[in-house]
Structure formats: C-alpha cells, structure tokens
Amino acid sequence: MAESSERHFFFCFSSWIRQGLFLVLRDFQGLTQIIIPQDEAHSHVKKLLSSAPVESVVRVTGIVALRPPGQENPKMPTGDIEVKVETAEVLNTCKKLPFEIKDFVKKSEALRMQYRYLDLRSVQLQYNLRLRSQIVMKMREYLCHLHGFVDVETPTLFKRTPGGAKEFLVPSREPGKFYSLPQSPQQFKQLLMVGGLDRYFQVARCYRDEGSRPDRQPEFTQIDVEMSFVDQGGIQRLIEGLLQHCWPEEKGPITTPFPSMTYEEALADYGTDKPDTRFGMKIMDISDFTRNLGIPFVQNVLGCPHGTVKAIWIPQGMRYLKNKDIESLKEAARSQFNQEIVDIVCKPDGSLKSLLTRFLSQEQQSELTQVLKMQEDDVVLLAAGEHKRVCSALGSLRLASANLLEAAGLVLRDPAAFHFLWVVDFFFFLESAHHPFTAPHPSDMGLLYSDPTKVRSQHYDLVLNGNEIGGGSIRIHNAELQRFVLEKVLKEDSEVLSHLLDALEFGAPPHGGIALGLDRLISLIVGAPSIRDVIAFPKSFRGRDLMGSAPDYVTPEELEPYHIQVSWPVAEAEAKKN
Amino acid sequence: MAESSERHFFFCFSSWIRQGLFLVLRDFQGLTQIIIPQDEAHSHVKKLLSSAPVESVVRVTGIVALRPPGQENPKMPTGDIEVKVETAEVLNTCKKLPFEIKDFVKKSEALRMQYRYLDLRSVQLQYNLRLRSQIVMKMREYLCHLHGFVDVETPTLFKRTPGGAKEFLVPSREPGKFYSLPQSPQQFKQLLMVGGLDRYFQVARCYRDEGSRPDRQPEFTQIDVEMSFVDQGGIQRLIEGLLQHCWPEEKGPITTPFPSMTYEEALADYGTDKPDTRFGMKIMDISDFTRNLGIPFVQNVLGCPHGTVKAIWIPQGMRYLKNKDIESLKEAARSQFNQEIVDIVCKPDGSLKSLLTRFLSQEQQSELTQVLKMQEDDVVLLAAGEHKRVCSALGSLRLASANLLEAAGLVLRDPAAFHFLWVVDFFFFLESAHHPFTAPHPSDMGLLYSDPTKVRSQHYDLVLNGNEIGGGSIRIHNAELQRFVLEKVLKEDSEVLSHLLDALEFGAPPHGGIALGLDRLISLIVGAPSIRDVIAFPKSFRGRDLMGSAPDYVTPEELEPYHIQVSWPVAEAEAKKN
C-alpha cells in the first residue's frame, strides 16, 4: 500500500524494529525506514509510534527523502530513502508474539503451524507464495494464449475408482452411498477429449489419503494437461516450453529439450526411475571383469539368471566418511534391499583393502584398481546379485553417500542447478497397475497378446534433481484394447469403468497428457526443504491442521443426515467381549 | 488441429453430415466441407469416408481450395473454402448415438447427463466452456497484472464452522474426527490478510450440501477476493473494473460505476434484495392516497406499526393475462407470503373493476386511476399489510407477472441487456447471522451497544439482472468487537473460532473482500437457463453424477479405516421395534 510521491508518503503495515529515533516498517514490498520526529510539535506522534508493540499495523504519512550521504543501506531495495513522519495512526495493535518473525528464528514447526498467519509474514514464505502465484500465472498464459488450451474445472465429488484405497470418502444423504475425492481428474480429462475439448488444462486440487507420511499432503495441486491428436514427443515439447516460459528469471535459464533416458538405463546407471543427474557416481557394471577372477560368490551370482556384479565409486570416501558411515551404508543395503555390500578402499600406497583381496593376485588387484579408476582414499561399494535388486541397492547407497559427503563438506551438487530428465519406456505390464489407461508402445503391440511382460508403455515421467515432478502417457483410445487391459492384464472388473469404456466407443480421438506436481515443483524451484513451505495452510504430517484443529469431533446429530455413525474402537472391543 | 497451407491440409475430427459427394468435418474451430474424390484412384478413400459412422474421428489430408463461385456459405466461418481429399484415415469409429449432436435436439436432460461427453460436443457447450475459460483468464490477468493480487490456494479439508449445517463431512482416520468441506475460504482469506498477503484472490472450489435444490450444485466455484487497507468503495470499483476487463466483446460494453441502492430502497421498490432492474413495474406506495378513502381494512392496516398499502401495475394485463393467471398470482401471494391481494382492472370505458369500488365514490375511483396511472386493460395488484411482507409479496408478483406477460408475447426485458446493481446498507443484526465477520457501518458504531437492530453493516451484494452474483463486506479487524458480535449478538460459542479471534489480536490490518459466484455469472453472460450449462460435468438436481453413478455404495471394509458404519434406515426401524 505504499503510495510514494516526492512530497508525501502514505504507508501502512506492521512495524517490527524500533530504536530511539527510527522505526522500520514492513509491507509486502519490503522494509522502509521511518524517522520519528523529535520536536515538540510531533510529541504525540513520537509517543504513539514508540508505544506501539512490534508487529502492530500503523499508518504514517510523511515526506520521502534521500538518506543523508553515507547512511544508505545498499542491502535494502529501499535503502536509499527514509520517510520523515508527519502523522501516524495505529490501526491495530499486536499482542505478545509466540515467536519472532525473522527468518533465522526456527521455532518448532508445530508452534509455527499453530500460528501460521504469523509465519506467513516471514520474508521466505511471502517470497514462496508470491513466486508460486507468478509461476502458475505464467503457466496459464503459456497454455491459454500460446497453445489454445481451455481451462476446465472437473468435479471433486465423484465415485470411488477401482482400487482407490487412498481416496477420501464423503458421505451423501442417500443411505450407504458415498462420494469420493479423486486422486486426479484422470477420467474427466479423458472424457473431455471424447467431448471434443481437444486441449484441456486445469490447476487441479487432488486428494490422497495416505495416513501419516512425511512431506505428503492430503490435498495437493497438480497442473493437469490433456490433448487430442498428440504423441509422446508432442507432450514433452509442450511441457519443456511450459517450464521454460514460467521459469523465474532469477533462477537462471533452463535449456530444452530435456535429456531423456529409458527406464532400463535409469535403473542400470542410477538404480532408480528418478535419477538425480546433478552428480556422477553412476553405477558401474563390472560383471565382465569379475567373471574370470575366480571369486566363488561372484561365480555363483553370475551363473544365475539376471546375475550381475556392480559397484559405485565414492570419491575421497576415506577422507570424508567415517568407518561407521560405511558400515551404516552396508547395513542399509542389507535391511532395505536384502543385499550384501563389499567395500573396497584404496590405501595411500595405492593398494586395496577389502575382503576381496584375499581372492585376488597382486596383478588382479591393480587391474581392479584401474577398472574402478580408484585413487588414494577412494572407496568403492560392490554388490553381486540379481540385476534389479543390486541396482536399487546401489542407487540408494549412491544418494546416501552423496548426502554423507556433502554433510562432511564436499560439494557434489550445485544447489543452483536444475537437472530435468525424461524417463521413458516403462514396462507396460508394471505400469498398467497404476495407470490402467496408458497405451502400449505402438511397435510392441504384437507382443501384447504373446509376451506382455516385454511390452513397453507410452508412459513418461519428468524428473527434476532426482524428484519425480510429473508423469503422463499417451492413453488407450480404443475401447476393445482398454477392456482387454482391464480384464485380462489387470484382472479388474471393468463394470465400474463402464462409462469410460462406453465413451471410447463413441469416436474418441487419440489423446495423451501429463500431470505435474505443483507443490513439489515450486518447492524445488525455491529450494524449500518441504512442500509445506510453498503451501499457505499445510497440514501436519499426520494430516492435521494445527491452527484450526482439523479434523475435529462432530455430534451424532450432525452425522444423522448422512446415515453414518462412528465405530468407536473402544466400543468395538466391548462388543467383542459380549 | 487444422494446419492449413496453400497446398496441403491436415484435419482431424468427428464427422457428422454425409451426402454422396461431401462430408462435413467438425473440429473445435467449426465445420469444414470436404470433397470426397469420385475418381477410381481414390476409390478406397471414398469407400472409407462413406462407411465411417457419424461422429467417428477421421484424419484427412488434401488441398484447400476456394469453393466454386456461388457455392460459398456465408453462414459458416469456413464457408468460402473446401478441402479436396487426397488421403483419409479413420482414427476411431463411433457406435450408434443415443441422441443426435445438434443444438435443436433437446433430448431429456437425464439422457444427456448420462452421455455428457457427447453433449459436450455441441456447439453451445463448446462455446460456454471455452468462453468461461477465457473470462476467468481475463479476470486473473486483471487481478494479478493490473492490481498486484496473489493467487493463493486454501485448504478444502478443514473443520466444521459453527452452524455449518450445509457442510459435507469427510471422515478421517482418527476415530470420530471429521474434516469438513468449507462453503467458502472465508476464514483463510482473512487469515491471509493477517499474514500480510495483502491482496489475495482465488478461483475457489466451494461446497454446499443442500440436498435436492433446483439449479444448485454441491460443488461450485467462486472468484474469491480479499484485500487489506480498503473500504467498501474500493472493493466495488475493483470489481467493476474486473467485470469490465473480462467482459466478452460480443456481449457489448458495460458501463461503470454500477448503480447502487440501499437494502431498504430495494425492498421498498422491488420487494427483494436482488432487484431485476431491467424493467419497471416498481412497487408503488399508495398509503397516503388510500389513508383518507375510508376503506375499513385499509384503515386497520395503516393503524398498525409498519402498516402500508402498496401496489404494482401490470401494463396491458387484461390483454396478456388470463383471469386464471391473476387468480394464480393472488393465490401465490396468499400461500407464500400469507398476504391478501386485491386486483383492480381498468375497463375499456376507463372505469375500474375491483372489490374496492364499492367503498369508493366515482370521483375517488378516477383519482385512484390517476394515482395508479392506469389505462385501458391495465391491471393493478394491491396489497395492504406489514411493510416487509407486502413488499416481498408484491416483489414476487412483479417477477411472476413479468414472466406471464413475456410468455404471452410482450417484451419487457431485453435479453441482451445486463443490469448490474450494488445493494448496500444491509442491517447488521440480520446480516451477522450469515456473515459473522462483517463490520458494522462506522457511523452506526454508537448504536451497536444501545440499539443494535438499527445498525447498518458494511456488507454489499452485487446483483445482475435480478440474480445475486456476489457478496462481500468490510470485515471486523478488531478482536474485541468480533468477540462481542459472536458472543453477544449471535450468542455463539466463540471457542470454535478462537484461532481467528487470536489472529485478530496479532496486528490484523483492516480488510475486506468479496466473492463472485462464477457459475451463475457465466450462465447469465451466455444466456444459459441453468448453471449446469456452464459446468463440464454437473450433478443432477439430486446431487448425482448420472454419467459415473456417483455417489455409490462402498464395502464395509472400505469404511473401516475411517471408523464409521452405515446406519441403514431399515435397521433403524427394526431397532425401534425392539
């Protein structure tokens, strides 16, 4: 609300720092230094401003002036000016704050959630929410103005989807009947394509009831896109353009097209379908090299189907990691993946220390050093076993070691870097379980009925810095194929989706789309540790609103119109007793 | 998807009219006439296009050419051209349609709702949804770019508000605890003001469980706006600018500022707080004239507090209305408002016909004719009684008679006219019941504790053509006053709103806002008879989705995680028996 002119200045907002002569006022544009008049004529102004508690809302008028030479503050955007107050009014006072509204004060999150409206005044949250608004607006402009998309709102009160165990229920006034809050507008966006709204998008509120999970929210937002007559590349180019268009200038440019990797490559090189490509330490396959070393357990593994020997290299591991770090990495692989890990250390004299060395000649040891490109103080973690398990375990250790190295002071990942990546060619059979509408790869159609496990899908994931920020697919537009997938591949009752199958029979155009997780995307852009930092009123990790105490108890009378009653766990126990 | 060039043409969409030589293809841009080649070389193309059922999706390539002179169709945007097909492909066929996709075919609404994706292909629904998207986009540009508003998403899983009987419940995994789907982001928008997000807007999904009500939807959308340091006029000018900015060019310009009327004026002149000002027939107060006529029941009424005699004039009523129409109007007033109506008819000879005439001399009768400005065939409906009841009854009859006159062929309201109106100065005491956060009028603050029924509120409604399309207020920003209103005026337990009262104590800035009902606004702009015509997937008036059959039954196992069970009405009946 700053309306500045050469002569007069009108300013309204919470004040927060006071000294004898100065007052700093804050509004959404930043901070402004106010000179409190010391003369007798303004004594009431001085008294009023001096007695207003911190974070009160005040209105002042005065004259904007340049600060005296030498008193400029180059760190403040308004550091060149100050305001000489003429009149002042306290519009509302502030009682004692539960915590100071400064960024470096990190009070317990529960307290900050309880007083979320105070936390929202912090520079960081103001920045996050205002930037979020700007980014979404630019996305809309790109989709509407540059690409002819239509913003269509789809219902959130719908029916339960098959297997929709994570969907919230909403009791209706019809006895026994419930609405369901959908996890995405998937069915509606496809029905819009059938309905000839050929380019649809929505900033869609979605719901997912996962109970207590860290950094998940029961309601979240996705940028939901669907278009007709498009292929995989078409959606990918569209989304690359979208991100380029909305990308904040201060975060530096992003280059397109984004690199692309098949699911199998991602698994082999990074042990995950969402590789963090900001740093190396890729998984090395040393099966061929180790095959002829005569190590018994290696021989065994390589003799099995999908048997493999792989390793990751931890640069300067001995300098940055402690022995207990390496032990904990090995223990994690054991407990999470049931995978034994062998560590190899390169000693200062260039020789190797590992339980493998006893199987190896001196010559074999130096060959191994060369193959692994190990230098003094490097550590290698080696795993032998079934391909997918080995890759997954090493992929997990790769991230864990990177975190340990960075915690110890080595910079592996540029915090200002944004590495986008498409992951493609997922396996149709695995994919259909989550995305039953995904179309198989056209060149694999022949395999669908003969060898379905080999069929690739037209699904694609978008990954940013190792986080999945979006996923989509070209959809099945043929009713017969969709029915086959539901009934024969997924063994589902297709009756519950009869309206969609029906719709495909009425001349559905070929179509495909994608959904981007907006909360995650924004949190990565602003560098926030949690998606809670980019949501105005987030729930706690247990799904609670700590400010308004939701969810909350209701009276039995309030449940009556919905024909439901609470099954109290205690009552259940008592019922069993009788 | 039409990519036209001088030589080649690529086109994809459902076909719908066929003749021997021509095919008309439709896409989102309109219709294009396709010439089916008749030569031998293209016999397969002819066969394919001739055999594709109506509404199939086809792709054709060919050469765009001007139609032969004289064959242009000026009614079609593409009526000057035609496409000479070279290749064709049927991308998906269409089975037999349940109804024809033409605008003039008005099949039963239930059938159209069941096949909503087919209905969406109609020119009218395509226009409505695409225009809605454009209007909302322009609103966003106005708010974000021209006025610095921040788009903030607020939660829809919250807690029940006091008296929130119309809020859907969402069972949580905590036994006995429920979320509630809010009717508006009211609390959150105010908390955002406390949080320093001084200009907030959201295109907000809201929920209201009203059971079966015609032309209401259980979920609906509002343009939700709140700002700090603003007064009533500030919000009004902002919204006038917003509507002017987003107004579709083809609907003609709208002029600002909108006229304004107090609640008392609206009641006195139109008998409602949402006057349709597109036509006259205003309520006339004839208390003074009738006072001295010596009619017994009039004398009685005028002797009572708030006693009044009022009338509405129905021009040419005898020519356009039947006797039974007038009887039904009188009966409606009796049954809905418990208000007797006396009709007065001006006969061709200028004399009056009415049960009043027996109380009146010839001279008094012609005076009455003059006062009421009656001419031959005019009808006047007269009511005597308590001010509010008389006004409400006559206001209702005014609309009903206008509908009857128009049904009989008289044009009273220009269907292309848009009459906006602000209604202001509602009574604080009545208003607070629905809007407990509305601030009293500053000049009436003194009356708040002494004579609260006289206090006016800072609430304002926006009315368009007799429909309330928005409402808002300047809010209470003082915790003490808010507590007084909740506890003393509304006699509510303020504990449930303690987080809001708390927030007001931490330096809340003065603030106010408004919410516009988007569905209703768009339906008025496009001239749709129902808001269902501007929503992609509306519910039926019983709250059902007829396409996907929502709400639907769920298994007891699905209810278990939420600690609820269904109270079947039959089971209840049986329980009562025992």
Coordinates of N, CA, C and O in Angstrom, one line a residue, chain A residues 255-361:
Chain A
T255 N 17.6 -25.1 -20.2 CA 17.7 -25.5 -21.7 C 16.8 -26.6 -22.0 O 16.6 -27.5 -21.2
T256 N 16.3 -26.6 -23.2 CA 15.4 -27.6 -23.7 C 16.0 -28.1 -25.1 O 16.7 -27.3 -25.7
P257 N 15.6 -29.2 -25.6 CA 14.8 -30.3 -24.9 C 15.6 -30.9 -23.7 O 16.8 -30.8 -23.7
F258 N 14.8 -31.4 -22.8 CA 15.4 -32.1 -21.6 C 16.0 -33.4 -22.1 O 15.5 -34.0 -23.0
P259 N 17.1 -33.9 -21.5 CA 17.6 -35.2 -21.8 C 16.5 -36.3 -21.5 O 15.6 -36.0 -20.7
S260 N 16.7 -37.4 -22.1 CA 15.7 -38.5 -22.0 C 16.5 -39.8 -21.7 O 17.6 -39.9 -22.2
M261 N 15.9 -40.7 -21.0 CA 16.6 -41.9 -20.6 C 15.5 -43.0 -20.5 O 14.4 -42.7 -20.0
T262 N 15.8 -44.2 -20.9 CA 14.8 -45.2 -20.7 C 14.8 -45.7 -19.3 O 15.8 -45.5 -18.5
Y263 N 13.7 -46.3 -18.9 CA 13.6 -46.8 -17.6 C 14.7 -47.8 -17.3 O 15.4 -47.8 -16.2
E264 N 15.1 -48.6 -18.3 CA 16.2 -49.6 -18.1 C 17.5 -49.0 -17.9 O 18.3 -49.4 -17.1
E265 N 17.8 -47.9 -18.7 CA 19.0 -47.1 -18.5 C 19.1 -46.5 -17.1 O 20.1 -46.5 -16.4
A266 N 17.9 -45.9 -16.7 CA 17.9 -45.2 -15.4 C 18.2 -46.2 -14.3 O 18.9 -46.0 -13.3
L267 N 17.6 -47.4 -14.4 CA 17.8 -48.4 -13.4 C 19.2 -48.9 -13.4 O 19.9 -49.0 -12.3
A268 N 19.8 -49.1 -14.6 CA 21.2 -49.6 -14.6 C 22.2 -48.6 -14.2 O 23.1 -49.0 -13.5
D269 N 22.0 -47.4 -14.5 CA 23.0 -46.3 -14.2 C 22.8 -45.7 -12.8 O 23.8 -45.2 -12.2
Y270 N 21.5 -45.6 -12.4 CA 21.3 -44.8 -11.2 C 20.5 -45.6 -10.2 O 20.2 -45.2 -9.1
G271 N 20.0 -46.8 -10.6 CA 19.3 -47.7 -9.6 C 18.0 -47.2 -9.2 O 17.4 -47.6 -8.2
T272 N 17.4 -46.3 -10.0 CA 16.1 -45.7 -9.7 C 15.4 -45.2 -10.9 O 16.1 -45.0 -12.0
D273 N 14.1 -45.0 -10.9 CA 13.4 -44.4 -12.0 C 13.4 -42.9 -11.9 O 12.7 -42.3 -12.8
K274 N 14.0 -42.3 -10.9 CA 14.1 -40.9 -10.8 C 15.5 -40.4 -10.5 O 15.7 -40.0 -9.4
P275 N 16.4 -40.6 -11.5 CA 17.8 -40.3 -11.2 C 18.1 -38.8 -10.9 O 17.5 -38.0 -11.5
D276 N 18.9 -38.6 -9.9 CA 19.5 -37.3 -9.7 C 20.7 -37.2 -10.5 O 21.8 -37.7 -10.2
T277 N 20.6 -36.5 -11.6 CA 21.7 -36.4 -12.6 C 22.6 -35.2 -12.4 O 23.4 -34.8 -13.2
R278 N 22.5 -34.6 -11.2 CA 23.3 -33.4 -10.9 C 24.7 -33.8 -10.6 O 25.6 -33.0 -10.5
F279 N 24.9 -35.1 -10.3 CA 26.3 -35.6 -10.0 C 26.5 -37.0 -10.6 O 25.6 -37.7 -11.0
G280 N 27.8 -37.4 -10.6 CA 28.1 -38.7 -11.3 C 27.9 -39.8 -10.3 O 26.8 -40.0 -9.9
M281 N 29.0 -40.5 -10.0 CA 29.0 -41.7 -9.1 C 28.0 -42.7 -9.7 O 27.2 -43.4 -8.9
K282 N 27.9 -42.8 -11.0 CA 26.9 -43.8 -11.6 C 27.3 -45.2 -11.3 O 28.5 -45.5 -10.9
I283 N 26.4 -46.1 -11.4 CA 26.6 -47.5 -11.1 C 27.4 -48.1 -12.2 O 27.1 -47.8 -13.4
M284 N 28.5 -48.8 -11.9 CA 29.4 -49.4 -12.9 C 29.1 -50.9 -12.9 O 29.0 -51.5 -11.9
D285 N 29.0 -51.4 -14.1 CA 28.8 -52.9 -14.3 C 30.2 -53.5 -14.4 O 30.9 -53.2 -15.4
I286 N 30.6 -54.3 -13.5 CA 31.9 -54.9 -13.6 C 31.8 -56.5 -13.7 O 32.7 -57.2 -13.3
S287 N 30.6 -56.9 -14.2 CA 30.4 -58.3 -14.3 C 31.4 -59.0 -15.2 O 32.0 -60.0 -14.8
D288 N 31.7 -58.4 -16.3 CA 32.7 -59.0 -17.2 C 34.1 -59.1 -16.6 O 34.7 -60.1 -16.7
F289 N 34.5 -58.0 -16.0 CA 35.8 -58.0 -15.4 C 35.9 -59.1 -14.3 O 36.9 -59.8 -14.1
T290 N 34.8 -59.2 -13.4 CA 34.9 -60.0 -12.3 C 34.7 -61.5 -12.6 O 35.0 -62.4 -11.8
R291 N 34.1 -61.7 -13.8 CA 33.7 -63.1 -14.2 C 34.9 -64.1 -14.1 O 34.7 -65.2 -13.7
N292 N 36.1 -63.6 -14.5 CA 37.2 -64.5 -14.6 C 38.2 -64.4 -13.4 O 39.3 -64.9 -13.5
L293 N 37.7 -63.7 -12.3 CA 38.7 -63.6 -11.2 C 38.6 -64.8 -10.3 O 39.5 -64.9 -9.4
G294 N 37.7 -65.7 -10.5 CA 37.6 -66.9 -9.7 C 37.2 -66.7 -8.3 O 37.5 -67.4 -7.4
I295 N 36.4 -65.6 -8.0 CA 35.8 -65.4 -6.7 C 34.6 -66.2 -6.5 O 33.6 -66.0 -7.3
P296 N 34.5 -67.1 -5.6 CA 33.4 -68.1 -5.6 C 32.0 -67.4 -5.6 O 31.2 -67.8 -6.4
F297 N 31.7 -66.5 -4.7 CA 30.3 -66.0 -4.6 C 30.0 -65.2 -5.9 O 28.8 -65.1 -6.3
V298 N 31.0 -64.6 -6.5 CA 30.8 -63.9 -7.8 C 30.4 -64.9 -8.9 O 29.5 -64.7 -9.6
Q299 N 31.1 -66.0 -8.9 CA 30.9 -67.0 -9.9 C 29.4 -67.5 -9.8 O 28.7 -67.6 -10.7
N300 N 29.0 -67.7 -8.5 CA 27.7 -68.2 -8.2 C 26.6 -67.2 -8.8 O 25.7 -67.6 -9.5
V301 N 26.8 -66.0 -8.4 CA 25.8 -65.0 -8.8 C 25.7 -64.9 -10.3 O 24.6 -64.8 -10.9
L302 N 26.9 -64.8 -11.0 CA 26.9 -64.6 -12.4 C 26.3 -65.8 -13.1 O 25.9 -65.7 -14.3
G303 N 26.2 -67.0 -12.4 CA 25.6 -68.1 -13.0 C 24.1 -68.1 -13.0 O 23.4 -68.9 -13.7
C304 N 23.5 -67.3 -12.2 CA 22.1 -67.2 -12.0 C 21.5 -66.3 -13.1 O 22.2 -65.4 -13.6
P305 N 20.2 -66.4 -13.4 CA 19.5 -65.5 -14.3 C 19.5 -64.1 -13.8 O 19.3 -63.9 -12.6
H306 N 19.8 -63.1 -14.6 CA 19.9 -61.7 -14.3 C 21.0 -61.5 -13.2 O 21.0 -60.5 -12.5
G307 N 22.0 -62.4 -13.1 CA 23.0 -62.2 -12.1 C 24.0 -61.1 -12.6 O 24.3 -61.1 -13.8
T308 N 24.5 -60.3 -11.7 CA 25.3 -59.2 -12.1 C 26.2 -58.7 -10.9 O 25.9 -59.0 -9.7
V309 N 27.3 -58.1 -11.3 CA 28.2 -57.5 -10.3 C 28.4 -56.0 -10.6 O 28.7 -55.7 -11.7
K310 N 28.0 -55.2 -9.7 CA 28.1 -53.7 -10.0 C 28.7 -53.0 -8.8 O 28.8 -53.6 -7.7
A311 N 29.1 -51.8 -9.0 CA 29.7 -51.0 -8.0 C 29.5 -49.5 -8.1 O 29.2 -49.0 -9.2
I312 N 29.5 -48.8 -7.0 CA 29.6 -47.4 -7.1 C 30.9 -46.9 -6.4 O 31.4 -47.5 -5.5
W313 N 31.3 -45.8 -6.9 CA 32.6 -45.2 -6.5 C 32.4 -44.0 -5.6 O 31.6 -43.1 -6.1
I314 N 32.9 -43.9 -4.5 CA 32.8 -42.8 -3.6 C 34.1 -42.0 -3.5 O 35.0 -42.4 -2.9
P315 N 34.2 -40.9 -4.3 CA 35.5 -40.2 -4.4 C 35.9 -39.7 -3.0 O 35.0 -39.1 -2.3
Q316 N 37.1 -39.9 -2.7 CA 37.7 -39.4 -1.4 C 36.9 -39.9 -0.2 O 36.8 -39.2 0.8
G317 N 36.3 -41.1 -0.4 CA 35.4 -41.6 0.7 C 36.1 -41.8 2.0 O 35.5 -41.5 3.1
M318 N 37.4 -42.1 2.0 CA 38.1 -42.3 3.3 C 38.4 -41.0 4.0 O 38.5 -41.0 5.2
R319 N 38.5 -39.9 3.2 CA 38.7 -38.7 3.8 C 37.5 -38.1 4.4 O 37.5 -37.4 5.5
Y320 N 36.3 -38.2 3.7 CA 35.1 -37.6 4.1 C 34.2 -38.5 5.0 O 33.4 -38.0 5.7
L321 N 34.3 -39.8 4.8 CA 33.4 -40.6 5.6 C 34.1 -41.3 6.7 O 35.3 -41.6 6.6
K322 N 33.4 -41.6 7.7 CA 33.9 -42.4 8.8 C 33.7 -43.9 8.6 O 32.8 -44.2 7.8
N323 N 34.4 -44.7 9.3 CA 34.1 -46.2 9.2 C 32.7 -46.5 9.5 O 32.1 -47.3 8.8
K324 N 32.1 -45.8 10.5 CA 30.7 -46.1 10.8 C 29.8 -45.7 9.8 O 28.7 -46.3 9.6
D325 N 30.2 -44.7 9.0 CA 29.3 -44.3 7.8 C 29.2 -45.4 6.8 O 28.1 -45.8 6.4
I326 N 30.4 -46.0 6.5 CA 30.4 -47.1 5.5 C 29.7 -48.3 6.1 O 28.9 -48.9 5.3
E327 N 29.8 -48.5 7.4 CA 29.1 -49.6 7.9 C 27.6 -49.4 7.9 O 26.8 -50.3 7.6
S328 N 27.2 -48.1 8.1 CA 25.7 -47.9 8.1 C 25.2 -48.0 6.7 O 24.0 -48.4 6.5
L329 N 26.0 -47.6 5.7 CA 25.6 -47.8 4.3 C 25.3 -49.2 4.0 O 24.3 -49.6 3.4
K330 N 26.3 -50.1 4.4 CA 26.2 -51.5 4.1 C 25.0 -52.1 4.9 O 24.2 -52.9 4.3
E331 N 24.8 -51.6 6.1 CA 23.6 -52.1 6.9 C 22.3 -51.7 6.2 O 21.3 -52.5 6.2
A332 N 22.3 -50.5 5.7 CA 21.0 -50.0 5.0 C 20.7 -50.9 3.8 O 19.6 -51.3 3.5
A333 N 21.8 -51.3 3.0 CA 21.5 -52.2 1.8 C 21.0 -53.5 2.3 O 20.1 -54.1 1.6
R334 N 21.5 -54.0 3.4 CA 21.1 -55.3 3.9 C 19.7 -55.2 4.4 O 18.9 -56.1 4.0
S335 N 19.3 -54.2 5.2 CA 18.0 -54.2 5.8 C 16.9 -53.8 4.8 O 15.8 -54.3 4.8
Q336 N 17.3 -52.8 3.9 CA 16.2 -52.3 3.0 C 16.1 -53.2 1.7 O 15.1 -53.2 1.0
F337 N 17.2 -53.7 1.3 CA 17.2 -54.4 0.0 C 17.7 -55.9 0.1 O 17.8 -56.6 -0.9
N338 N 18.0 -56.3 1.3 CA 18.5 -57.7 1.5 C 19.7 -57.9 0.6 O 19.8 -59.0 0.0
Q339 N 20.6 -57.0 0.5 CA 21.7 -57.0 -0.4 C 23.0 -56.8 0.3 O 23.2 -55.8 1.0
E340 N 23.9 -57.8 0.2 CA 25.2 -57.7 0.9 C 26.1 -56.7 0.0 O 26.0 -56.8 -1.2
I341 N 26.9 -55.9 0.7 CA 27.8 -55.0 0.0 C 29.2 -55.3 0.5 O 29.5 -55.5 1.7
V342 N 30.1 -55.2 -0.5 CA 31.6 -55.4 -0.2 C 32.2 -54.0 -0.4 O 32.0 -53.4 -1.5
D343 N 33.0 -53.5 0.6 CA 33.6 -52.3 0.4 C 35.1 -52.5 0.0 O 35.7 -53.4 0.5
I344 N 35.6 -51.6 -0.9 CA 37.0 -51.6 -1.3 C 37.6 -50.3 -1.1 O 37.0 -49.3 -1.5
V345 N 38.7 -50.2 -0.4 CA 39.3 -48.9 -0.1 C 40.6 -48.9 -0.7 O 41.4 -49.9 -0.8
C346 N 41.0 -47.7 -1.3 CA 42.3 -47.5 -1.9 C 43.2 -46.8 -0.9 O 42.9 -45.7 -0.6
K347 N 44.2 -47.6 -0.4 CA 45.0 -47.0 0.6 C 46.0 -46.0 0.1 O 46.3 -46.0 -1.1
P348 N 46.7 -45.2 1.0 CA 47.6 -44.2 0.5 C 48.7 -44.8 -0.4 O 49.2 -44.1 -1.4
D349 N 49.1 -46.0 -0.2 CA 50.1 -46.6 -1.0 C 49.6 -47.2 -2.3 O 50.3 -47.8 -3.1
G350 N 48.3 -47.0 -2.6 CA 47.7 -47.5 -3.8 C 47.2 -48.9 -3.8 O 46.5 -49.4 -4.7
S351 N 47.5 -49.6 -2.7 CA 47.0 -51.0 -2.6 C 45.5 -50.9 -2.1 O 45.1 -49.9 -1.5
L352 N 44.8 -52.0 -2.3 CA 43.4 -52.1 -1.9 C 43.2 -52.8 -0.6 O 44.0 -53.7 -0.2
K353 N 42.2 -52.3 0.2 CA 41.9 -53.0 1.4 C 40.4 -53.4 1.2 O 39.5 -52.6 1.0
S354 N 40.2 -54.8 1.3 CA 38.9 -55.3 1.1 C 38.9 -56.8 1.4 O 39.9 -57.4 1.3
L355 N 37.7 -57.3 1.8 CA 37.7 -58.7 2.0 C 37.9 -59.5 0.6 O 38.1 -60.7 0.6
L356 N 37.8 -58.8 -0.5 CA 38.0 -59.4 -1.8 C 39.5 -59.7 -2.0 O 39.8 -60.6 -2.8
T357 N 40.4 -58.9 -1.4 CA 41.8 -59.0 -1.8 C 42.3 -60.5 -1.6 O 43.2 -60.9 -2.4
R358 N 41.8 -61.2 -0.7 CA 42.4 -62.5 -0.4 C 42.1 -63.4 -1.6 O 42.7 -64.5 -1.8
F359 N 41.1 -63.1 -2.4 CA 40.8 -63.9 -3.6 C 41.6 -63.5 -4.8 O 41.6 -64.1 -5.9
L360 N 42.3 -62.3 -4.7 CA 42.9 -61.7 -5.9 C 44.4 -61.7 -5.8 O 45.0 -61.4 -4.7
S361 N 45.1 -61.9 -6.9 CA 46.5 -61.8 -7.0 C 46.8 -60.3 -7.0 O 46.0 -59.5 -7.2

